XYZ file of C-alpha atoms in Angstrom:
255
model
C 4.769 1.451 -6.344
C 4.293 3.883 -3.464
C 7.032 4.244 -0.880
C 5.924 3.282 2.628
C 9.051 4.135 4.555
C 7.327 3.470 7.865
C 7.327 -0.241 7.008
C 11.110 -0.356 7.297
C 12.163 -3.002 9.836
C 8.554 -4.000 10.492
C 8.311 -7.769 10.879
C 5.679 -9.218 8.548
C 4.617 -12.852 8.782
C 3.239 -14.187 5.495
C 1.647 -17.619 5.810
C 1.849 -19.650 2.635
C 4.696 -17.343 1.666
C 6.684 -19.915 -0.269
C 4.914 -19.421 -3.598
C 2.217 -17.535 -5.462
C 0.705 -14.484 -3.819
C 2.566 -15.139 -0.589
C 5.912 -14.978 -2.337
C 4.911 -11.751 -4.103
C 3.856 -10.206 -0.790
C 7.108 -11.250 0.896
C 9.228 -9.681 -1.837
C 7.108 -6.508 -1.823
C 7.537 -6.044 1.929
C 11.264 -6.678 1.606
C 11.467 -3.987 -1.095
C 10.013 -1.558 1.454
C 12.672 -2.484 4.006
C 10.390 -4.706 6.072
C 11.465 -8.126 7.333
C 9.303 -10.874 5.865
C 8.809 -14.147 7.697
C 7.951 -16.863 5.197
C 5.812 -19.413 7.020
C 5.095 -22.356 4.758
C 4.421 -26.086 4.830
C 7.150 -26.533 2.237
C 10.412 -25.697 3.999
C 12.433 -25.655 0.784
C 10.120 -23.164 -0.908
C 10.095 -20.979 2.203
C 13.875 -20.916 2.328
C 14.050 -20.178 -1.405
C 11.932 -17.041 -0.960
C 13.962 -16.013 2.092
C 17.112 -16.349 -0.004
C 15.558 -14.144 -2.712
C 15.070 -11.492 -0.052
C 18.649 -11.826 1.119
C 19.858 -11.462 -2.462
C 17.954 -8.147 -2.482
C 19.989 -7.083 0.533
C 17.199 -7.606 3.037
C 16.522 -9.757 6.076
C 14.130 -12.694 6.082
C 13.259 -15.752 8.098
C 11.870 -19.018 6.732
C 9.883 -21.163 9.159
C 8.346 -24.537 8.370
C 4.730 -24.067 9.482
C 1.531 -26.064 9.270
C -1.156 -23.463 9.920
C -3.732 -26.157 10.680
C -1.654 -27.252 13.679
C -1.870 -24.988 16.737
C 1.526 -25.983 18.099
C 3.259 -25.483 14.753
C 1.842 -21.977 14.483
C 2.749 -21.073 18.054
C 6.261 -22.446 17.537
C 6.550 -20.221 14.462
C 5.450 -17.121 16.375
C 7.829 -17.961 19.227
C 10.704 -18.319 16.752
C 9.911 -14.907 15.281
C 9.855 -13.303 18.718
C 13.151 -14.929 19.662
C 14.760 -13.756 16.436
C 13.360 -10.249 16.068
C 11.610 -9.441 19.337
C 8.481 -8.207 17.588
C 5.611 -9.132 15.277
C 4.010 -6.221 13.465
C 2.089 -7.629 10.515
C 0.305 -10.875 9.735
C -0.839 -11.779 6.241
C -3.158 -14.775 6.528
C -2.509 -16.060 3.034
C -2.065 -19.833 3.451
C -4.893 -21.737 1.803
C -5.769 -24.867 -0.114
C -7.020 -23.969 -3.580
C -4.842 -24.686 -6.599
C -4.867 -28.451 -6.000
C -8.657 -28.712 -5.668
C -10.745 -30.362 -8.341
C -13.894 -28.610 -9.500
C -16.946 -30.681 -8.572
C -20.463 -30.252 -7.157
C -20.628 -29.898 -3.390
C -22.390 -33.255 -3.067
C -19.367 -34.970 -4.604
C -16.714 -33.299 -2.455
C -15.143 -35.928 -0.169
C -15.844 -35.039 3.447
C -12.173 -35.472 4.297
C -11.264 -32.890 1.651
C -13.997 -30.525 2.896
C -12.653 -30.743 6.437
C -9.067 -30.248 5.323
C -9.920 -27.081 3.366
C -11.801 -25.578 6.291
C -9.079 -26.609 8.721
C -6.362 -24.845 6.733
C -8.275 -21.905 5.302
C -10.328 -20.964 8.374
C -8.680 -22.517 11.404
C -5.233 -21.692 10.055
C -6.111 -17.994 10.000
C -7.512 -18.231 13.525
C -4.454 -20.038 14.894
C -2.131 -17.493 13.294
C -4.054 -14.468 14.562
C -4.201 -15.928 18.080
C -0.442 -16.520 18.044
C 0.479 -12.970 17.005
C -2.156 -10.791 18.652
C -0.578 -10.685 22.105
C 2.785 -9.288 20.926
C 0.830 -6.784 18.838
C -1.348 -5.785 21.796
C 1.701 -5.320 23.993
C 3.225 -3.059 21.337
C -0.044 -1.185 20.771
C 0.337 -1.560 16.996
C -0.460 -4.282 14.526
C -1.887 -5.138 11.135
C -3.743 -8.339 10.286
C -4.734 -8.871 6.657
C -6.880 -11.895 5.837
C -6.691 -13.004 2.220
C -10.251 -13.908 1.238
C -11.473 -14.115 -2.369
C -13.692 -12.172 -4.736
C -15.295 -15.524 -5.547
C -17.405 -15.229 -2.388
C -19.287 -12.310 -3.940
C -20.565 -14.430 -6.804
C -20.942 -17.775 -5.062
C -18.660 -19.525 -7.489
C -19.868 -23.021 -8.316
C -17.960 -26.275 -7.825
C -15.603 -24.871 -5.197
C -18.043 -24.752 -2.305
C -15.519 -25.699 0.376
C -13.111 -23.030 -0.829
C -15.822 -20.388 -1.207
C -17.261 -21.242 2.200
C -13.865 -20.942 3.839
C -13.145 -17.590 2.226
C -16.600 -16.314 3.218
C -15.836 -17.212 6.828
C -12.721 -15.036 6.727
C -14.915 -12.003 6.080
C -16.914 -12.614 9.254
C -13.692 -13.306 11.126
C -12.231 -10.032 9.870
C -15.188 -7.971 11.037
C -15.404 -9.546 14.491
C -11.654 -9.449 15.022
C -11.553 -5.779 14.033
C -14.128 -5.018 16.747
C -12.091 -6.826 19.366
C -8.655 -5.458 18.485
C -9.290 -1.893 17.334
C -8.863 -0.368 20.780
C -5.468 -2.066 21.037
C -4.038 -0.312 17.983
C -4.495 -3.300 15.670
C -6.384 -3.079 12.393
C -7.882 -6.118 10.695
C -8.937 -6.057 7.056
C -9.664 -8.554 4.301
C -8.252 -8.599 0.791
C -10.470 -10.138 -1.889
C -8.386 -10.918 -5.002
C -9.894 -11.976 -8.283
C -8.534 -14.942 -10.243
C -4.826 -14.173 -10.304
C -2.038 -15.557 -12.437
C 1.024 -16.696 -10.478
C 3.708 -19.304 -10.997
C 1.420 -21.861 -9.327
C -0.283 -24.090 -11.872
C -4.058 -24.494 -11.652
C -5.148 -27.417 -13.759
C -8.823 -26.904 -12.954
C -9.002 -23.438 -14.529
C -9.003 -23.778 -18.295
C -7.921 -21.036 -20.710
C -11.564 -20.713 -21.749
C -12.645 -20.120 -18.161
C -9.934 -17.524 -17.653
C -10.936 -15.781 -20.873
C -14.529 -15.678 -19.678
C -13.511 -14.100 -16.357
C -11.307 -11.526 -18.054
C -14.211 -10.582 -20.310
C -16.337 -9.715 -17.278
C -13.817 -7.266 -15.854
C -14.043 -3.510 -16.236
C -10.297 -3.666 -16.835
C -10.259 -6.530 -19.348
C -6.916 -8.183 -18.746
C -5.391 -10.948 -16.661
C -4.745 -10.175 -13.003
C -1.233 -10.655 -11.656
C 0.248 -10.676 -8.178
C 1.631 -7.220 -8.892
C -1.940 -5.924 -8.996
C -2.381 -6.880 -5.329
C 0.835 -5.891 -3.591
C 0.048 -2.170 -3.569
C -3.189 -2.751 -1.683
C -1.507 -5.062 0.827
C 1.284 -2.570 1.503
C -1.265 0.220 1.944
C -3.325 -1.829 4.414
C -0.156 -2.567 6.390
C 0.972 1.055 6.427
C 0.238 4.030 8.671
C -1.819 5.472 5.823
C -4.491 2.871 6.645
C -4.415 3.438 10.419
C -8.131 4.374 10.529
C -9.259 1.613 8.165
C -10.413 -1.601 9.803
C -13.055 -4.290 9.452
C -13.168 -3.660 5.701
C -13.159 -5.931 2.659
C -11.100 -4.576 -0.214
C -11.791 -6.247 -3.553
C -9.075 -6.148 -6.202
C -10.463 -7.956 -9.261
C -10.378 -5.441 -12.099
C -14.010 -4.539 -11.501
C -15.447 -7.993 -12.188
C -17.623 -7.571 -9.098
C -18.945 -4.315 -7.694
C -20.931 -4.998 -4.505
């Protein structure tokens, strides 16, 4: 992994940081000397990741956060500012996905549809709104929205998820226009189907095998395949890169 020394002591908020990709991102930032803030609905998981960072010799803060709730998100940002006096990086990673059942859009319960959009879209908006002012005052910031490569193929039977991740691309592009003059870059990461410790009952081994077979690099994708891109986007090396969608899926999609 590349060494991004300029990330040392940068404060990086990772929503949904208590497991899966969020946990991997938190540990990767900590390895670079950054200070990850693990914002998660599950307070125990958030604290567990923070303790992993401390065992590495780093600093971390765990904050119980419901990204769909404006006050909860603002309280989280306020706690970070009180503790560290700065917010440098936001990884909008929190999302509802692994617990969803695959089904046609006309069978998705409306309550479930609304919940997915509330967390996956509104949660990213609430988080960006809460952190952008400290970033603007500092004249430096990085916002990385975790979208999905599934939006490029219009994956069936996950329409609420795919719709929400498509919206993040539009959000990324508009936000980049509004914040670029303030020293803040905004980019989107589009991962392919990625293996983490989080179980996904709705993705069968046969489905995973089929996806792997479509990749230019025909193997399973892991969280480790994504952390390098996230660190790069957060670094000074990507200072002139904004409003972009970076797909990391082993070449399964090309457009």
